[in-house]
Coordinates of C-alpha atoms (C1' of nucleotides) in Angstrom, one line a residue:
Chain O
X1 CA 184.1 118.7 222.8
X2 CA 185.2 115.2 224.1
X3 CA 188.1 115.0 226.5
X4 CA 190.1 112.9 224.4
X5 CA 190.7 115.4 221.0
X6 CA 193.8 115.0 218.8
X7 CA 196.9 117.0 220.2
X8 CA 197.0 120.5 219.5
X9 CA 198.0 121.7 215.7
X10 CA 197.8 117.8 214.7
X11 CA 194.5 117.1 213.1
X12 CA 193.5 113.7 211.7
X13 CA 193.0 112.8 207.6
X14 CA 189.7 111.9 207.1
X15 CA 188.4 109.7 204.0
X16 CA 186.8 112.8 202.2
X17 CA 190.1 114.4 202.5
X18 CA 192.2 111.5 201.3
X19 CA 191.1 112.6 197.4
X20 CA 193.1 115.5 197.2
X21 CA 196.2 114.0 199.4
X22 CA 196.7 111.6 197.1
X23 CA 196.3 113.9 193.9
X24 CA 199.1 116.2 195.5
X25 CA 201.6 112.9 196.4
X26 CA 200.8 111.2 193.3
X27 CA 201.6 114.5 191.5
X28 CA 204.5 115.1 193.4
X29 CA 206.3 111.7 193.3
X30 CA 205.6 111.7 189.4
X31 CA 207.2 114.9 189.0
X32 CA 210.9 113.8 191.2
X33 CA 210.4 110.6 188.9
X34 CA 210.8 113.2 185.7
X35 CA 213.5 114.8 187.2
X36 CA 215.0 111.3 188.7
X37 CA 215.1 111.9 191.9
X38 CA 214.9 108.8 193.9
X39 CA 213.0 108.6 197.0
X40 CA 214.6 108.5 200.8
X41 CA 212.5 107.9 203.9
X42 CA 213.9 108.6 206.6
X43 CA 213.3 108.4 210.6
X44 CA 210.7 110.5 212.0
X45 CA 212.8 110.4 215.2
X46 CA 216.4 111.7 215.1
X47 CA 219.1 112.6 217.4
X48 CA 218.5 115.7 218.9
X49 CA 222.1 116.8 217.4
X50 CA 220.8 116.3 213.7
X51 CA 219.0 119.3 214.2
X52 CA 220.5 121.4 217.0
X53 CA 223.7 121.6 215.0
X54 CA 222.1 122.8 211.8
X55 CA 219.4 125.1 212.6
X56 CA 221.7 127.0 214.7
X57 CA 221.5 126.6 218.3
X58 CA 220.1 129.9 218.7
X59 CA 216.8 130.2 215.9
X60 CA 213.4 129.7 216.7
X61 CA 213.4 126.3 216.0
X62 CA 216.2 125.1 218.2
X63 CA 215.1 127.8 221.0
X64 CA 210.8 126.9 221.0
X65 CA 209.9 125.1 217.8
X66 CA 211.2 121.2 218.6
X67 CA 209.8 118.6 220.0
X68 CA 213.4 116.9 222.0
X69 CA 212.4 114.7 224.8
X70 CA 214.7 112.1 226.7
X71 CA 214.1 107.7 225.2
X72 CA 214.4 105.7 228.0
X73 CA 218.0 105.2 227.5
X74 CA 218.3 108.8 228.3
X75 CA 219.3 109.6 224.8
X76 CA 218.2 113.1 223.7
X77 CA 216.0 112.6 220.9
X78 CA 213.7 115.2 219.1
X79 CA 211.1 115.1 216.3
X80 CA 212.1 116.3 212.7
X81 CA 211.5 119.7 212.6
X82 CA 212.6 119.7 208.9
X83 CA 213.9 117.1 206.6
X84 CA 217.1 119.0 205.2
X85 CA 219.9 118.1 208.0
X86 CA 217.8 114.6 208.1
X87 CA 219.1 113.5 204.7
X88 CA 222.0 115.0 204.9
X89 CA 222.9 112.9 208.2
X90 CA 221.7 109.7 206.4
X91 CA 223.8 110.7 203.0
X92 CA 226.6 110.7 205.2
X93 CA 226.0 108.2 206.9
X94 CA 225.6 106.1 203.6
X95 CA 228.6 107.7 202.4
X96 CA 227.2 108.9 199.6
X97 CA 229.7 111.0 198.7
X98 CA 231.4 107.4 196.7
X99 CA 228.2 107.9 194.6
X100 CA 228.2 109.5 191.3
X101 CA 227.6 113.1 191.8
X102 CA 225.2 114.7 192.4
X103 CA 222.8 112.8 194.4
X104 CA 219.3 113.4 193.6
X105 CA 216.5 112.4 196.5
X106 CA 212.9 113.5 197.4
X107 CA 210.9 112.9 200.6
X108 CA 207.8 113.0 201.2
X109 CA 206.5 112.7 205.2
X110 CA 205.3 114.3 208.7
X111 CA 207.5 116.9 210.3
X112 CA 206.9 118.6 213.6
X113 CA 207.1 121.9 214.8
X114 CA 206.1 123.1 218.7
X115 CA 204.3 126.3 217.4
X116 CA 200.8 128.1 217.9
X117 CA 198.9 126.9 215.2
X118 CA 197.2 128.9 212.6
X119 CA 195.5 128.7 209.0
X120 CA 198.1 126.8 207.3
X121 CA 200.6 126.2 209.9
X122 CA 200.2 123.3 212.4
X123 CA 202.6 121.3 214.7
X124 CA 202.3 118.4 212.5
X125 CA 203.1 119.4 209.0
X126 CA 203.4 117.4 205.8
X127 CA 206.5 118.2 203.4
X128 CA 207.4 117.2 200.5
X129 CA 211.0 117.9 199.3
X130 CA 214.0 117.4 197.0
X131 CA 217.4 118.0 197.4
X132 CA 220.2 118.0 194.8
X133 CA 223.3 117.2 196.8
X134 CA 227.2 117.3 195.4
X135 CA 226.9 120.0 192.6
X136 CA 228.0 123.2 193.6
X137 CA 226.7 125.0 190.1
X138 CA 224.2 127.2 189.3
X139 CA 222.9 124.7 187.2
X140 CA 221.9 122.5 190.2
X141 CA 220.1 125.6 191.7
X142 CA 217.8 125.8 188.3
X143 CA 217.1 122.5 188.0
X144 CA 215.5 122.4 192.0
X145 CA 213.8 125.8 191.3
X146 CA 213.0 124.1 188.3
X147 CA 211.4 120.5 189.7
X148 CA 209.2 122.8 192.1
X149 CA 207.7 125.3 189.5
X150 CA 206.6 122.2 187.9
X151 CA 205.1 120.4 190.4
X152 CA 203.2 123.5 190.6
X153 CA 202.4 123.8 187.3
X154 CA 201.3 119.8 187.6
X155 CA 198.9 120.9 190.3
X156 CA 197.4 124.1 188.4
X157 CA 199.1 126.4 190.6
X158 CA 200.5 128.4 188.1
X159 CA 200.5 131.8 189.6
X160 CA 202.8 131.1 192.5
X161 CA 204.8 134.4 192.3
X162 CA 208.6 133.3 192.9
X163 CA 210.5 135.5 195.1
X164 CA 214.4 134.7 194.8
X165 CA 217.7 136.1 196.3
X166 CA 221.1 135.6 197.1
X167 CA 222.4 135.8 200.7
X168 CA 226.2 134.8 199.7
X169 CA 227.9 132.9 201.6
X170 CA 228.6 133.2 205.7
X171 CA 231.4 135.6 205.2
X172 CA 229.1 138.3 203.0
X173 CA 226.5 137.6 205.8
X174 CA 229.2 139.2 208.8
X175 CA 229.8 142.2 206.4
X176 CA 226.1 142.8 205.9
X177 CA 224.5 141.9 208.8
X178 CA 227.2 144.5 210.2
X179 CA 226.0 147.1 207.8
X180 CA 222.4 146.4 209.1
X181 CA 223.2 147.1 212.4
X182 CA 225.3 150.5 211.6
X183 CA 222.3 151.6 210.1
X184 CA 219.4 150.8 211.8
X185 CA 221.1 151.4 215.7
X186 CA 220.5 155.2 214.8
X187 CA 216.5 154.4 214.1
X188 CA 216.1 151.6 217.3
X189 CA 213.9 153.8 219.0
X190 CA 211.2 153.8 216.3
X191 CA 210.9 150.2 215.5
X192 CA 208.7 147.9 216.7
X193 CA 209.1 145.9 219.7
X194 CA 210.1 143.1 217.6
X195 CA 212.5 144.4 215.7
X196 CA 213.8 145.6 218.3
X197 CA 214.1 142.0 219.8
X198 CA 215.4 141.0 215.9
X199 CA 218.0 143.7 216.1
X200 CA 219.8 141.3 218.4
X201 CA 219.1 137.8 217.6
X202 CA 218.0 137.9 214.0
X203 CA 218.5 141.3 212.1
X204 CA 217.7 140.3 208.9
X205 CA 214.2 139.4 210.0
X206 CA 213.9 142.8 210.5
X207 CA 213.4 143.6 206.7
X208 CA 210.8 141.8 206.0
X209 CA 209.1 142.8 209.4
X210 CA 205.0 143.2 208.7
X211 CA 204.5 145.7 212.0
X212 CA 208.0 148.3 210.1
X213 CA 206.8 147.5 205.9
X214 CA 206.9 151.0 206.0
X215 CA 209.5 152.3 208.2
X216 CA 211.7 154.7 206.0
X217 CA 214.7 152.6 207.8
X218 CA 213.4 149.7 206.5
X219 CA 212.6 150.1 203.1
X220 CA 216.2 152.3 202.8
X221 CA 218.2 149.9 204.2
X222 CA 221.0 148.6 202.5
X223 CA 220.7 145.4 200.0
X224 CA 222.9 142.2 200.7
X225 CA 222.9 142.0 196.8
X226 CA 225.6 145.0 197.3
X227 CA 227.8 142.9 199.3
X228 CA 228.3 139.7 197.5
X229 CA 231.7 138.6 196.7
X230 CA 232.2 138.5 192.8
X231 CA 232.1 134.4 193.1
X232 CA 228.5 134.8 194.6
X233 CA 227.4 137.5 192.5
X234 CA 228.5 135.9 189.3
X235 CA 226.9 132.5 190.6
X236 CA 223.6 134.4 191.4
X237 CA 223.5 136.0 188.0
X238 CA 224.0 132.1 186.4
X239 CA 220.7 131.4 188.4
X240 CA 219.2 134.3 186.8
X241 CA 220.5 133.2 183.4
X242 CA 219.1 129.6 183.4
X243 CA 215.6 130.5 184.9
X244 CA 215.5 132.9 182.1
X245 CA 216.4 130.3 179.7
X246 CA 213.3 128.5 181.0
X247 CA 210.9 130.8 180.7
X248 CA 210.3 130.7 184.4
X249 CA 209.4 134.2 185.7
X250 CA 210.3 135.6 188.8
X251 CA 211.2 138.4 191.1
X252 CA 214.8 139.5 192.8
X253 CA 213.5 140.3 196.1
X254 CA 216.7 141.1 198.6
X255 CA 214.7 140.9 201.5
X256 CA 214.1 137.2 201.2
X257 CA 215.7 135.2 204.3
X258 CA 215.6 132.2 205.3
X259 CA 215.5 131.7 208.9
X260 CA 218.1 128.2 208.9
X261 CA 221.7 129.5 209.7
X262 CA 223.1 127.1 207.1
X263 CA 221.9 128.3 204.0
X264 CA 224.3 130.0 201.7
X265 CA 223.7 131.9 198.2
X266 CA 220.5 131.6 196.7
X267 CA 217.3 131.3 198.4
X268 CA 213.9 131.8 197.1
X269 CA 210.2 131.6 198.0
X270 CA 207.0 130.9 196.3
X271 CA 203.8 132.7 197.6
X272 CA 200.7 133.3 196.0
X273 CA 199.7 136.5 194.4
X274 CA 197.1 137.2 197.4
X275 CA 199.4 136.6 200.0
X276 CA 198.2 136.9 203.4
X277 CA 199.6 135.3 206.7
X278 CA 201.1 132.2 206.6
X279 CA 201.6 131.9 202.8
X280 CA 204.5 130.7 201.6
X281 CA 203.8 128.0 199.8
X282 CA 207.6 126.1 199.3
X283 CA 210.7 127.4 200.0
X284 CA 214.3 126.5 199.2
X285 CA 217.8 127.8 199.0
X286 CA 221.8 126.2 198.4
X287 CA 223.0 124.8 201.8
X288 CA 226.8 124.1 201.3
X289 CA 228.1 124.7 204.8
X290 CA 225.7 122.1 206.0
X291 CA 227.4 118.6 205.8
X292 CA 230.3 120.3 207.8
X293 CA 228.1 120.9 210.5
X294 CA 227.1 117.2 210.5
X295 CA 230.9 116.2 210.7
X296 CA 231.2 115.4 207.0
X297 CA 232.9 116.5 204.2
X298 CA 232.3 119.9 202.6
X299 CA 229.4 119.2 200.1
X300 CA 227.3 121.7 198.4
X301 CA 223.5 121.2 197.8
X302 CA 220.4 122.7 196.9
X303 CA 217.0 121.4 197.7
X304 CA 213.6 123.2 198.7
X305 CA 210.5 121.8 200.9
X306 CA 207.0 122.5 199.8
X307 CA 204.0 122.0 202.8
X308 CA 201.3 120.0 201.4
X309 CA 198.4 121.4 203.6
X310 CA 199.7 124.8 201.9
X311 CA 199.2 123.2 198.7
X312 CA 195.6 121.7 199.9
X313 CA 194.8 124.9 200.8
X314 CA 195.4 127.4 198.0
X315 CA 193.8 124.2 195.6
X316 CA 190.9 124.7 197.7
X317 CA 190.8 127.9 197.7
X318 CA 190.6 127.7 193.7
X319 CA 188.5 124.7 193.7
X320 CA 191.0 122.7 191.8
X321 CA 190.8 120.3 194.8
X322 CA 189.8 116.3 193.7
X323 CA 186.8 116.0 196.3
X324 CA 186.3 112.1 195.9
X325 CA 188.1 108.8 195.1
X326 CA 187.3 107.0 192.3
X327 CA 183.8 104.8 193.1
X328 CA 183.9 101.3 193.6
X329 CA 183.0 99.1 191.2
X330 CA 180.2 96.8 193.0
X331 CA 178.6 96.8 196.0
X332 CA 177.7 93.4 197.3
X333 CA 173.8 92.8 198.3
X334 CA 173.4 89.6 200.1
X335 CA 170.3 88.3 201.4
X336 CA 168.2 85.1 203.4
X337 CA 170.4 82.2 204.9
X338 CA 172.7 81.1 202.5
X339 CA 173.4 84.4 200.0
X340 CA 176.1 86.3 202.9
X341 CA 178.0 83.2 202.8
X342 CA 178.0 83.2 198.7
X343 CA 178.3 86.6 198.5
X344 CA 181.5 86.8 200.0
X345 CA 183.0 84.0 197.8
X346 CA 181.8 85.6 195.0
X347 CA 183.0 89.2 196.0
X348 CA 186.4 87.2 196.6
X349 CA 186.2 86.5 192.8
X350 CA 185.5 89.5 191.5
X351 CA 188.9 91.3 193.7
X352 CA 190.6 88.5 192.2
X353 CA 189.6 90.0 188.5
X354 CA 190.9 93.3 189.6
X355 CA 187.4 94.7 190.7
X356 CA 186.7 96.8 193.5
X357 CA 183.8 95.4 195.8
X358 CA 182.0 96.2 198.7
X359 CA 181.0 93.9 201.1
X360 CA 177.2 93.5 201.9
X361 CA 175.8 94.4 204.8
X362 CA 173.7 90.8 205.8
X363 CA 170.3 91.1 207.8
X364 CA 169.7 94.5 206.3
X365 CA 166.4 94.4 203.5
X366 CA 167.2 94.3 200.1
X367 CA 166.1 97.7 200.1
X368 CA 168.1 99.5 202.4
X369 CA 171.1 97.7 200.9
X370 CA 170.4 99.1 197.4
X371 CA 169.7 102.3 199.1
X372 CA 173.1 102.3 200.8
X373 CA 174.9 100.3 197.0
X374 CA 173.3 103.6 195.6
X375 CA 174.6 106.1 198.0
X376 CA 178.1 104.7 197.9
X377 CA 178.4 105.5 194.2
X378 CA 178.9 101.8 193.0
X379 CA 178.5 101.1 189.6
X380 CA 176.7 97.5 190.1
X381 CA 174.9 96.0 192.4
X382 CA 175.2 92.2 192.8
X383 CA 172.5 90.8 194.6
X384 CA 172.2 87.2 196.0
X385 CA 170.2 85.6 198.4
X386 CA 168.9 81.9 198.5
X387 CA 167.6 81.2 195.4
X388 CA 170.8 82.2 193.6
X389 CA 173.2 80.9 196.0
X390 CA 171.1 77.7 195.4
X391 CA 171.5 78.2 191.3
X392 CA 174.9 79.6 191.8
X393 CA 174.1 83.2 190.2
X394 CA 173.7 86.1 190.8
X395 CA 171.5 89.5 189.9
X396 CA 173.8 91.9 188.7
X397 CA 172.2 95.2 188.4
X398 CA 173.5 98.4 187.1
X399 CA 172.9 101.3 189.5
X400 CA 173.6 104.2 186.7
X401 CA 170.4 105.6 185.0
X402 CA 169.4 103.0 182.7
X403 CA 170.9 99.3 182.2
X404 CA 169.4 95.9 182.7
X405 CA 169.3 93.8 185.9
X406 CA 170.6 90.2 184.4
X407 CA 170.9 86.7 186.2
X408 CA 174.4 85.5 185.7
X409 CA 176.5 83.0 186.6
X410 CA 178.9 82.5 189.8
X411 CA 181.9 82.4 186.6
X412 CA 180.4 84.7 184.5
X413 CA 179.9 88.0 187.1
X414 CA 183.2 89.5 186.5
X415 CA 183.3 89.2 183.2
X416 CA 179.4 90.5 182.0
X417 CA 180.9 93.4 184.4
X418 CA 183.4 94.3 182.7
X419 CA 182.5 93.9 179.2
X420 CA 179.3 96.6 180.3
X421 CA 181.4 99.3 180.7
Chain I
rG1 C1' 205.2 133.6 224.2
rU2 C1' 201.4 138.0 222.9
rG3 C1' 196.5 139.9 221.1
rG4 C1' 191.4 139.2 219.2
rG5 C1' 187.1 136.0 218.2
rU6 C1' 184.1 131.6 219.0
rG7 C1' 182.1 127.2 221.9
rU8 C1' 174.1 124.2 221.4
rG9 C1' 173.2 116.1 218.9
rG10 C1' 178.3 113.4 213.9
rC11 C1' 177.9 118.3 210.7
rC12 C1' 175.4 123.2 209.9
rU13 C1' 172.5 126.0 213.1
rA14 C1' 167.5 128.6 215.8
rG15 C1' 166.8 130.1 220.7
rC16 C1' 169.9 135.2 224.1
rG17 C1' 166.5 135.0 231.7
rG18 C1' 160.8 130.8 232.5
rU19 C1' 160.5 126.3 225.6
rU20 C1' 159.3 118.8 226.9
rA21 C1' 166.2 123.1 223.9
rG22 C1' 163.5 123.8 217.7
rG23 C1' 165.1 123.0 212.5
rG24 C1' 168.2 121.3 208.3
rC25 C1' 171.9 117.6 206.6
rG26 C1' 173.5 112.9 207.8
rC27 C1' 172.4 108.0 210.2
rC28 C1' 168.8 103.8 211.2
rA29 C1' 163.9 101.7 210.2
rG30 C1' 159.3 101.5 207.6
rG31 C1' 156.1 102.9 203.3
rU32 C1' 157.0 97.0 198.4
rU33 C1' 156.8 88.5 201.8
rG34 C1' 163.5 90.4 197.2
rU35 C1' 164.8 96.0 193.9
rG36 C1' 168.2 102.0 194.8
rG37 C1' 168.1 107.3 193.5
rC38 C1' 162.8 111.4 194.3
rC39 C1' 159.0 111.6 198.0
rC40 C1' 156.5 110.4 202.7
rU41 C1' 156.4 108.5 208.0
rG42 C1' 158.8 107.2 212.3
rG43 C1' 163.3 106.5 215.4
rA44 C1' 168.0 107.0 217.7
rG45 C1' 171.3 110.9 218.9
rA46 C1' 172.5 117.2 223.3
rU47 C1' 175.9 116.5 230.7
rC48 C1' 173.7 123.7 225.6
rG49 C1' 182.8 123.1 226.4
rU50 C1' 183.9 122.8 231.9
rG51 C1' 183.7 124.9 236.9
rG52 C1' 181.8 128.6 240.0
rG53 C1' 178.6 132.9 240.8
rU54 C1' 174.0 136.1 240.3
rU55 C1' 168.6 134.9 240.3
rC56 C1' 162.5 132.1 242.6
rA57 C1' 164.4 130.5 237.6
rA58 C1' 170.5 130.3 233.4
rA59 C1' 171.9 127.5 226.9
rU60 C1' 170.7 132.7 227.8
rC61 C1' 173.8 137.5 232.7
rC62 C1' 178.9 137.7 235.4
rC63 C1' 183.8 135.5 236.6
rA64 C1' 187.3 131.8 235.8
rU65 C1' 189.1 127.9 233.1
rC66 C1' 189.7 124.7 228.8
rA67 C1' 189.4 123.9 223.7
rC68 C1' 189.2 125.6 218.8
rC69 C1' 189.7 129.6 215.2
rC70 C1' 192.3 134.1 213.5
rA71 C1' 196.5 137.3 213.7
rC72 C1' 201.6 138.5 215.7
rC73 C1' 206.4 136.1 216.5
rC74 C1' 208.6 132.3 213.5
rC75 C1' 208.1 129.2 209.6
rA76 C1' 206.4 125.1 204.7

RNA sequence: GUGGGUGUGGCCUAGCGGUUAGGGCGCCAGGUUGUGGCCCUGGAGAUCGUGGGUUCAAAUCCCAUCACCCACCCCA
């Protein structure tokens, strides 16, 4: 190992991986264009606040999970841990409320989260998301569970299993998360360690606890789905009612959480049918407490985040993953004094007319040139050393199985290129 | 933060007390005074993660440490 590696859970793109990157954001920015979505970058850097205030001071995130560091102005700044409360700061800021509503935007970019890292999780993460902000209706919640389950679909993912729920709003919450602690307090002394430790900070962790799966108080436990207000309840069954409409299947799944404080009704997950670990593949849920928390008006939305190197891996895993860019086009071979000079006006030329060249490699032999043309998948080679530089032409020789080496031209390269394809 | 596993050229790996630390892939060159893929030959490239200990002798045994991987927590 050098001394000098990339920092912990970061790890660094390399050419061979950029195929299936770019399949995955090409896919995914083509799919927000169907659904007009329009795209919003924003900082990578926020105020600390953005976040503090919206993950809840007290989850994970807040408490381990972000990277907050003082600027030299002494300004308390942290790393996007997530891109929700991000664009909801900005669409405030923008006031994007005076915009026709809703306001449909996607994001695609780096986030950072301070945790051990493991297959499929990492402190630098990619995400892309969507968020469908300033339409409280069911509808709103279809159409983003919707945009995913294409993009899916897009990528030949098809078998995500969709796990969906309603957590009402922050008032159904008190009730329940009540309930949850009436009834397991009686059983405390069985559970885990970490349910214990849930029991206090996050008890509805506790239900979907891997050490307790089985724990009889666990899988009795009471449902939040028998505790929604009739509002909720009748907005959760609209959600039901439009993905059926679709065609999209899924599974009611009450122990689905989401870990953010500011979520509110639905939620949902998708995993793959293997799950293992750290699966989940995208996750979303309706957030309409959250622009309060910014200091904005009340505003609902709806949005989910999907982590690319989640979606790498499971196309991996099914070999569905692009493994190489599309070749270049010619491979320049110059040789003797005067051809590196020519070659490079000529390759100029032939960019010019939209073709994709290599640059030679001058002082090597012809042969390890064509060796290297070969290896690098080009479709020509253009070879030209002294006595075509001083005829001004060039060789131009396919490199597939058959074709003919011809002399041609300075003006006439590009074009006896393309028309031999 | 907790637990387990693994560290040998760029990559994969053999060696598991005494070897000039071996091989494969890749890279570079040559085999053809200017013609690739296959093949052949040669070359470069390793503080055997790091530090300490045991021993006449350590890549090999012991301890520590670091890194990476996997799992838990949590999350995409």
């Amino acid at each position: 190992m050098p001394d000098l590696q990339s920092p912990r859970g970061m790890e660094d793109l390399l050419p061979e991986d950029a195929a299936v990157w770019r399949h995955v954001r090409d896919i995914a920015e083509h799919v927000a264009r169907l659904f007009d979505y329009g795209y919003i970058s924003t900082p990578v850097v926020e105020d600390a606040r953005v976040f503090l205030r919206t993950v809840g001071e007290e989850s994970d995130i807040a408490q381990k999970e972000m990277y907050v560091f003082e600027d030299r102005g002494g300004d308390r700044m942290a790393l996007r841990p997530e891109g929700t409360a991000a664009i909801s700061r900005a669409y405030i800021e923008h006031g994007m409320g005076s915009r026709p509503q809703p306001v449909r935007l996607f994001y695609i970019g780096p986030f950072f989260r301070y945790d051990r890292p493991q297959a499929g999780r990492y402190r630098q993460l990619w995400q892309f998301g969507a968020e469908c902000i300033g339409d409280a209706s069911a509808a709103a919640d279809a159409e983003i569970i919707e945009l995913q389950h294409t993009l899916y679909q897009e990528l030949g993912l098809p078998d995500l299993l969709l796990r969906i729920n309603s957590i009402g709003t922050a008032e159904t919450r008190a009730r329940y998360t009540e309930a949850l602690r009436e009834h397991f307090r009686p059983h405390l002394e069985s559970l885990s360690k970490d349910s214990q430790r849930r029991f206090e900070t996050n008890i509805l962790r506790i239900l979907d606890s891997k050490e307790d799966a089985g724990h009889p108080a666990v899988t009795g436990a009471p449902s939040i789905l028998d505790f929604l207000t009739e509002e909720d309840a009748a907005h959760f069954a609209a959600v039901q009612g439009y993905l059926g409409a679709l065609g999209i299947s899924y599974v009611v799944d009450p122990r689905v959480v989401r870990g953010l404080d500011y979520y509110a009704r639905t939620v949902w997950e998708f995993e793959p049918p293997d799950a293992a670990g750290q699966s989940t593949v995208g996750a979303g849920g309706r957030y309409d407490g959250l622009m309060e928390l910014l200091g904005g008006p009340a505003t609902p939305a709806v949005g989910f985040a999907t982590g690319i190197e989640r979606i790498v891996l499971n196309l991996r895993r099914r070999e569905l993953a692009p493994e190489e860019e599309a070749p270049v086009d010619v491979a320049m071979v110059p040789l003797g004094e005067a051809g590196p000079a020519a070659a490079m006006r000529l390759a100029r030329a032939l960019r010019a007319a939209g073709l994709a060249v290599r640059a030679g490699t001058p002082g090597r032999s012809l042969r390890a040139q064509l060796r290297a043309a070969s290896n690098s998948n080009a479709a020509f080679a253009v070879i030209l050393g002294d006595d075509e530089a001083r005829d001004g032409v060039a060789q131009v020789k396919p490199l597939g199985a058959d074709g003919e080496q011809l002399t041609v031209p300075f003006g006439s390269v590009a074009d006896a290129i393309q028309r031999s394809w």
